[in-house]
XYZ file of C-alpha atoms in Angstrom:
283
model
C 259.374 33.093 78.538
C 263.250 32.424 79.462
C 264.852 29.838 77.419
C 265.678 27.823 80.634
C 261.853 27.382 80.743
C 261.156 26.386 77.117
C 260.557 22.884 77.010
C 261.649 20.770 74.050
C 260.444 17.353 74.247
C 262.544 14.755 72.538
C 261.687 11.185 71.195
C 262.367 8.154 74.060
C 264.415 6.419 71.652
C 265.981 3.759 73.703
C 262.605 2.995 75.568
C 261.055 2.617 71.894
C 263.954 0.152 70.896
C 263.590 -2.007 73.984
C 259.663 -2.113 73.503
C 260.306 -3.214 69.889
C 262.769 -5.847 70.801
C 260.904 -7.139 73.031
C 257.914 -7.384 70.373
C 259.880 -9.690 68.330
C 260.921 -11.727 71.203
C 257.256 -12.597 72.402
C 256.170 -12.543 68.975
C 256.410 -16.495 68.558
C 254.283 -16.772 72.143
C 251.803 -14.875 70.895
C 248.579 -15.975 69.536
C 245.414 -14.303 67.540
C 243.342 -14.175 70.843
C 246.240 -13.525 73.297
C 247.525 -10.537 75.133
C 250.636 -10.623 77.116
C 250.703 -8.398 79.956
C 254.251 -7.725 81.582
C 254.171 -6.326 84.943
C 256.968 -6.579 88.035
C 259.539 -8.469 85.690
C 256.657 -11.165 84.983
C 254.616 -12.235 81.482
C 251.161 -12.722 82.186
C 248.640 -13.946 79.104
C 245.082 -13.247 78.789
C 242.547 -14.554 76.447
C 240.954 -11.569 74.327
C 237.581 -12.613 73.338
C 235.739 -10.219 70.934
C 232.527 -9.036 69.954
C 232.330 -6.213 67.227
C 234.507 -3.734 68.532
C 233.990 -4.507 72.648
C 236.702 -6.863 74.145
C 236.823 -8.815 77.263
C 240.498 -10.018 79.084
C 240.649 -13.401 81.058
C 243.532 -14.473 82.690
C 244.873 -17.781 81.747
C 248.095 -18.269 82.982
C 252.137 -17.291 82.498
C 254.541 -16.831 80.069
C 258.065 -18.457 80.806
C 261.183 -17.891 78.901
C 263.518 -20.828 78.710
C 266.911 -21.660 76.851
C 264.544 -23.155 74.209
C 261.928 -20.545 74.080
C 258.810 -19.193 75.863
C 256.656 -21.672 77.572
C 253.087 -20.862 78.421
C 252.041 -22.187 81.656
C 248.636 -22.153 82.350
C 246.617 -21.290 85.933
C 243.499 -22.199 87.436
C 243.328 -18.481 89.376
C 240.668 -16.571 88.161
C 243.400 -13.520 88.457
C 246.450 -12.249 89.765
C 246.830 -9.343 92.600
C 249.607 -7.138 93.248
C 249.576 -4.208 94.745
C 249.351 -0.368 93.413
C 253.158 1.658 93.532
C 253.023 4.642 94.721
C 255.187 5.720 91.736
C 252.638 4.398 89.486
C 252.559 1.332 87.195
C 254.991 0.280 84.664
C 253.180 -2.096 82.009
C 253.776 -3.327 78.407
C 251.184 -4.940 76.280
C 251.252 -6.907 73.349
C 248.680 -8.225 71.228
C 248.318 -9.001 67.448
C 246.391 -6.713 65.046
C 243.567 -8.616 63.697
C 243.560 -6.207 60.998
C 247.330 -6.785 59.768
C 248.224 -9.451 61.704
C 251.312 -7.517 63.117
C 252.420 -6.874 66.716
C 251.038 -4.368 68.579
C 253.361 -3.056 71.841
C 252.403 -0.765 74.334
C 253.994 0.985 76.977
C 251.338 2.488 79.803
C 253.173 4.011 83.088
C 250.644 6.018 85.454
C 248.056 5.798 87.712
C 244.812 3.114 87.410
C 241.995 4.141 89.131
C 242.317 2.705 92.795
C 245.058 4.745 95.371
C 248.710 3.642 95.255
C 249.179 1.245 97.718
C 245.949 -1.146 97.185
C 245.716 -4.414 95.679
C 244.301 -4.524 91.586
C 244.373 -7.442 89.438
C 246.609 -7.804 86.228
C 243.016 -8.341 84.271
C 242.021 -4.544 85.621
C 245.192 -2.861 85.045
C 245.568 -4.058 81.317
C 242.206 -3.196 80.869
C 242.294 -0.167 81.763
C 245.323 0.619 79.953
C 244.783 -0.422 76.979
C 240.964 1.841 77.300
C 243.733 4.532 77.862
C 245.045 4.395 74.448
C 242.046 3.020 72.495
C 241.365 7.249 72.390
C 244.049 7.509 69.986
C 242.334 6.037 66.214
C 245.675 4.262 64.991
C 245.788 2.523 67.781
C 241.505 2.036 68.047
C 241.984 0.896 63.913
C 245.011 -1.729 64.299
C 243.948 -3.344 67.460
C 240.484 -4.006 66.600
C 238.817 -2.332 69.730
C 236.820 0.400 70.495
C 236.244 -0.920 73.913
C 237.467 -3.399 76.442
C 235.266 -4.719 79.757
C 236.460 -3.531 83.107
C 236.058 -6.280 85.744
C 234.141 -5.276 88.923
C 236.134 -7.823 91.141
C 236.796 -6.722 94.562
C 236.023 -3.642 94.508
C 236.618 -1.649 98.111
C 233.849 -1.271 100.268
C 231.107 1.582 99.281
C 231.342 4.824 102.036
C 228.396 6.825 102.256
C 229.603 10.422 102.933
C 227.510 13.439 103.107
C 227.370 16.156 100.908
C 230.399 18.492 101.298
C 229.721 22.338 100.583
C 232.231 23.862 97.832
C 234.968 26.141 99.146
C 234.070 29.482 97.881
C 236.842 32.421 97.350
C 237.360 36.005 95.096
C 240.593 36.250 93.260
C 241.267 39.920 92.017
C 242.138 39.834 88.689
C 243.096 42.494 86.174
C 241.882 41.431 82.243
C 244.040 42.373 79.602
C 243.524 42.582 75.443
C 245.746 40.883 73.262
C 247.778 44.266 72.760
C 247.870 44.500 76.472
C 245.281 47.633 76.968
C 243.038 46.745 80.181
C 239.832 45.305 79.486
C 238.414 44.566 83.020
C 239.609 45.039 86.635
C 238.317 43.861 89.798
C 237.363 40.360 91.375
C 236.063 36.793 90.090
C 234.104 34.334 92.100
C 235.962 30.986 92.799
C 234.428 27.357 93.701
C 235.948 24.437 94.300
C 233.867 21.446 94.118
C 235.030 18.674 96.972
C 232.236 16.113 95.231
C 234.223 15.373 91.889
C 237.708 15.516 90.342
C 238.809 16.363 87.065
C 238.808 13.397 84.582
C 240.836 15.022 82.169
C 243.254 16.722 84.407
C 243.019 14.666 88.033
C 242.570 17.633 89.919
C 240.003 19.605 91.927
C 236.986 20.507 89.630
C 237.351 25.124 89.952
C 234.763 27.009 88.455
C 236.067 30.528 88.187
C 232.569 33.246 87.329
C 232.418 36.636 86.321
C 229.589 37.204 88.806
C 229.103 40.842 88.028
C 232.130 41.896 90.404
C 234.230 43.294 87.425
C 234.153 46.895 85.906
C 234.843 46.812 82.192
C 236.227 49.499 79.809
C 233.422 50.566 77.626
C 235.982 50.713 75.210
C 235.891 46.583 74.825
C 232.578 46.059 76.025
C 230.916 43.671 74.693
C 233.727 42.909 72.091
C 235.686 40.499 74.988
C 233.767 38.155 76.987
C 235.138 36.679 80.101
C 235.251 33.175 78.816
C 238.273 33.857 77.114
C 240.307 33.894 80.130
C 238.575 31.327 82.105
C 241.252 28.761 81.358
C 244.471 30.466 81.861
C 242.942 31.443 85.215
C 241.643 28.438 86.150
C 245.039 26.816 85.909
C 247.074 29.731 87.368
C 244.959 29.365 90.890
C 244.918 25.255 91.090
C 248.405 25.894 90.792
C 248.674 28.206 93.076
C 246.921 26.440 95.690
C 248.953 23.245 94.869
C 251.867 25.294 95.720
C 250.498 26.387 98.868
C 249.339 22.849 99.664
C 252.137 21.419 98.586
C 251.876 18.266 96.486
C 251.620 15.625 99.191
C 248.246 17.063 100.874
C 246.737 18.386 96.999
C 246.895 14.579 95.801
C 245.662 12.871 99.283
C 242.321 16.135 98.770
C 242.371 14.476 95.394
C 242.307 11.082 96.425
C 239.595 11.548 99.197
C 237.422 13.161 96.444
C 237.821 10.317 94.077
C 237.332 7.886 96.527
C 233.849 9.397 98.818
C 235.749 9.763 101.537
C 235.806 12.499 104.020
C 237.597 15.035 102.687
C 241.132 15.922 104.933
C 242.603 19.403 104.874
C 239.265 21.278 103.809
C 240.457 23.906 106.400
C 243.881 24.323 105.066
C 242.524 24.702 101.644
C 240.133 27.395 102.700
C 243.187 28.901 103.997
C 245.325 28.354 100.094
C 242.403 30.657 98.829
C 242.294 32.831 101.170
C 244.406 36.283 100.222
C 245.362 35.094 97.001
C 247.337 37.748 94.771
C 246.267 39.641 91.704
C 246.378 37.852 88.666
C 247.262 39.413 84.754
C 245.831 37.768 82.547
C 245.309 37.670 78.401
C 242.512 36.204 76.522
């Protein structure tokens, strides 16, 4: 690895200070049951009501700033809309720990779980953001939560599609040992499921198998199992076929997945697989 492709990631101090400002400012706004959602240069509030650790968001109006102070205006809308970016969504959320009775801010930016470009409601996005980072336990421990409810509200019409058969490939791979001495050559059986994405990752599901199509060294046999590469070259050919794809068409396969739609550019992604090059790899 070149040192032009070592990444060093480095603390977003002014986006930290700017959250935390802005903590203090709302602070006085901000009741034991409220959350203030800020989305599109606007304050939103929501009533959290709990029980044990599950939580459940209700709009209940606006949060004005005035020469004097922040003024909470109330609404009779069961929710606010606004539609998806397609650069993803910038929100901050504030609530009080029950626990310490100190301000809690958060910063989500990313994708919710409808395509860029539809309509969600600020109730669904800062639930869904905040289930984002209740993963993280000093988060899950200050605010209280281990859950919050997702509303169900307009939710896009159900498409029935049928079954889609996986695109199947071989990738020839040669299997190296940590010291570099080859441990198995030949090819690997590739599937790529079109029924399911990722959820960790948010792309295609690939299932990369042994299959009996590689000759190993009776030298390692039975001392290196196959497994151990399986995630190196898993990621190597998704991103290989994303470069082949190119990004545009690999999220829109994505997003037809996700959403049971028919699935565009099955035939081009037959054609990504197709002739792929042989791939090193080390446990």
């Amino acid at each position: 690895m070149t040192r032009r492709h070592v990444y060093r990631p480095r603390m977003p101090r002014m986006a930290l200070y700017e959250l935390s400002t802005r903590a203090r400012t709302v602070s006085g706004a901000l009741g034991d049951r409220d959350v203030i959602a800020e989305l599109d240069g606007q304050s939103h509030i929501l009533k959290l009501a709990r029980t044990d650790d599950e939580g459940v968001l209700e709009l209940t109006g606006r949060l004005r700033e005035t020469p004097h102070g922040h003024v909470h205006e109330e609404t009779n809308d069961p929710d606010a809309e606004f539609k998806l970016p397609y650069a993803g969504v910038r929100l901050r959320l504030f609530l009080r720990s029950p626990a310490r009775q100190r301000v809690i801010a958060f910063s989500f930016g990313g994708y919710l779980s409808r395509r860029p470009g539809e309509l969600e409601t600020v109730t669904r996005a800062a639930a869904l953001a905040l289930n984002s980072i209740l993963g993280l336990a000093e988060f899950r421990m200050l605010a209280g939560l281990g859950h919050v409810e997702v509303p169900v509200l307009g939710l896009p019409p159900v498409r029935l599609r049928p079954a889609v058969a996986p695109v199947l490939f071989t990738v020839p791979v040669l299997l190296l040992t940590g010291t570099g001495t080859p441990a198995a050559w030949g090819h690997v059986a590739g599937e790529i499921d079109l029924e399911r994405v990722d959820p960790v990752n948010g792309r295609p599901v690939l299932r990369l198998s042994e299959d009996g199509r590689l000759e190993w060294d009776p030298v390692v046999a039975g001392r290196v199992r196959f497994e151990s590469y399986g995630p190196v070259l898993t990621e190597t050919v998704l991103d290989l076929i994303s470069d082949s794809l190119g990004t545009g068409m690999m999220r829109d396969i994505v997003y037809d997945i996700m959403l049971g739609e028919p699935v565009r550019g099955v035939a081009d992604l037959h054609a990504a697989v197709t002739g792929l090059p042989r791939l090193c790899a080390t446990p």
